[in-house]
Short mmCIF file of C-alpha atoms in Angstrom, two decimals:
data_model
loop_
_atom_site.label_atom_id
_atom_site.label_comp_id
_atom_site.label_asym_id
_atom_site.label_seq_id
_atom_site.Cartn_x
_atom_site.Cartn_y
_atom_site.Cartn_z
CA UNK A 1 7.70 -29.11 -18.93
CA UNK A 2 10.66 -29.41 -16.75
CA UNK A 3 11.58 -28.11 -13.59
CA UNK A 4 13.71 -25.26 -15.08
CA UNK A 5 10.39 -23.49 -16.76
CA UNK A 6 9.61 -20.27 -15.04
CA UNK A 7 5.92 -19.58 -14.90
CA UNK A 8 5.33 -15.70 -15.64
CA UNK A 9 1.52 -16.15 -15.09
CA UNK A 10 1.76 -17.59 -11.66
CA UNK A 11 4.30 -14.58 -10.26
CA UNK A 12 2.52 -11.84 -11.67
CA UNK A 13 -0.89 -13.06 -10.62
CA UNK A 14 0.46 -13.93 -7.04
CA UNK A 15 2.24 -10.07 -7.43
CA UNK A 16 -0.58 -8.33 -8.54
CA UNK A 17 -3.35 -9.82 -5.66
CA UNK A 18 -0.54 -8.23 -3.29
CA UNK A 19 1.92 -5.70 -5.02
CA UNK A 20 3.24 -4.17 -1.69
CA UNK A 21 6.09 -4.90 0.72
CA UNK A 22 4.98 -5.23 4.15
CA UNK A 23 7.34 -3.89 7.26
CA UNK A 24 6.43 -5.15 10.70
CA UNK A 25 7.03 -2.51 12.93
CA UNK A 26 6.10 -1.29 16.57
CA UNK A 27 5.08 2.54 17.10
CA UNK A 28 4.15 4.46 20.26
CA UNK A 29 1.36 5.49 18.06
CA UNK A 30 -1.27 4.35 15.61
CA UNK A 31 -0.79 6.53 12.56
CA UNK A 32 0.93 7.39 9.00
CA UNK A 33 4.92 6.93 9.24
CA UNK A 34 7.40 8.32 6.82
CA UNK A 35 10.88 6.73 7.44
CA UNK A 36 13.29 9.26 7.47
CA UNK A 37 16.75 7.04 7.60
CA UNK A 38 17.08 4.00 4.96
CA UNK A 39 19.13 0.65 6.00
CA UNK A 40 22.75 0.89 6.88
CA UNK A 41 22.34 4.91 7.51
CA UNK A 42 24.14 5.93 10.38
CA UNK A 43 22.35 7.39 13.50
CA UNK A 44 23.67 9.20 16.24
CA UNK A 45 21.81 9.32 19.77
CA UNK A 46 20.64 11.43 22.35
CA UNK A 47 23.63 14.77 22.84
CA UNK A 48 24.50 17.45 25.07
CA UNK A 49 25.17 17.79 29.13
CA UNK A 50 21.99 17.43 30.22
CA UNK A 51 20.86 15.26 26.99
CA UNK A 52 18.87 18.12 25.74
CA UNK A 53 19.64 17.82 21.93
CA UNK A 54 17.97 15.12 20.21
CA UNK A 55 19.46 12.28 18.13
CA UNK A 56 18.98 11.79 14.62
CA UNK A 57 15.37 11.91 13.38
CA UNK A 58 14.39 7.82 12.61
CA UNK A 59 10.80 8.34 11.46
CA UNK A 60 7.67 11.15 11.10
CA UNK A 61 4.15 9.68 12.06
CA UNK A 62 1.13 11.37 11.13
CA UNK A 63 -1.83 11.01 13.72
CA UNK A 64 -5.26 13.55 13.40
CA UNK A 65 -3.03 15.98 11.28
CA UNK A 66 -0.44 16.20 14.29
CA UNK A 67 3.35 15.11 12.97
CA UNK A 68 5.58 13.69 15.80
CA UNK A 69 9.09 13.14 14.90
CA UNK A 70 10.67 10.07 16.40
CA UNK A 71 14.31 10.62 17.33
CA UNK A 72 17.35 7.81 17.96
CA UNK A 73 17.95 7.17 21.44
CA UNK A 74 21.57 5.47 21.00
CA UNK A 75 23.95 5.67 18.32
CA UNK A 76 24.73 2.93 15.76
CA UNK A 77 24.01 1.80 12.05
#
């Protein structure tokens, strides 16, 4: 065999004991979480005179059947 053989049995075994894609992430809750903005979206922050209008939504977590959005605090991509 040489070094340019590509073993199919190895990757799908090695894909199959662990099919998902992990994110690390830090919450201020322990929950379910639904991202609501994908990579490279662009976000606004926190509006208004008194900063009473939220920024864009960034992710819905689920915690004892009680949904919390999670808003941007600062704008950027």
């Amino acid at each position: 065999m040489s070094q340019q053989d590509i073993h199919f049995d190895e990757i799908f075994s090695r894909y199959r004991s662990d099919p998902f894609h992990y994110v690390d992430m830090c919450a201020v809750h322990a929950g379910q979480v639904q991202f609501l903005v994908e990579e490279g979206d662009e976000v606004e922050g926190v509006t208004g005179e008194w900063k009473h209008i939220p920024g864009s939504s960034l992710y819905r977590i689920t915690r004892e059947n009680n949904t919390k959005v999670v808003s941007s605090q600062t704008n950027g991509i």
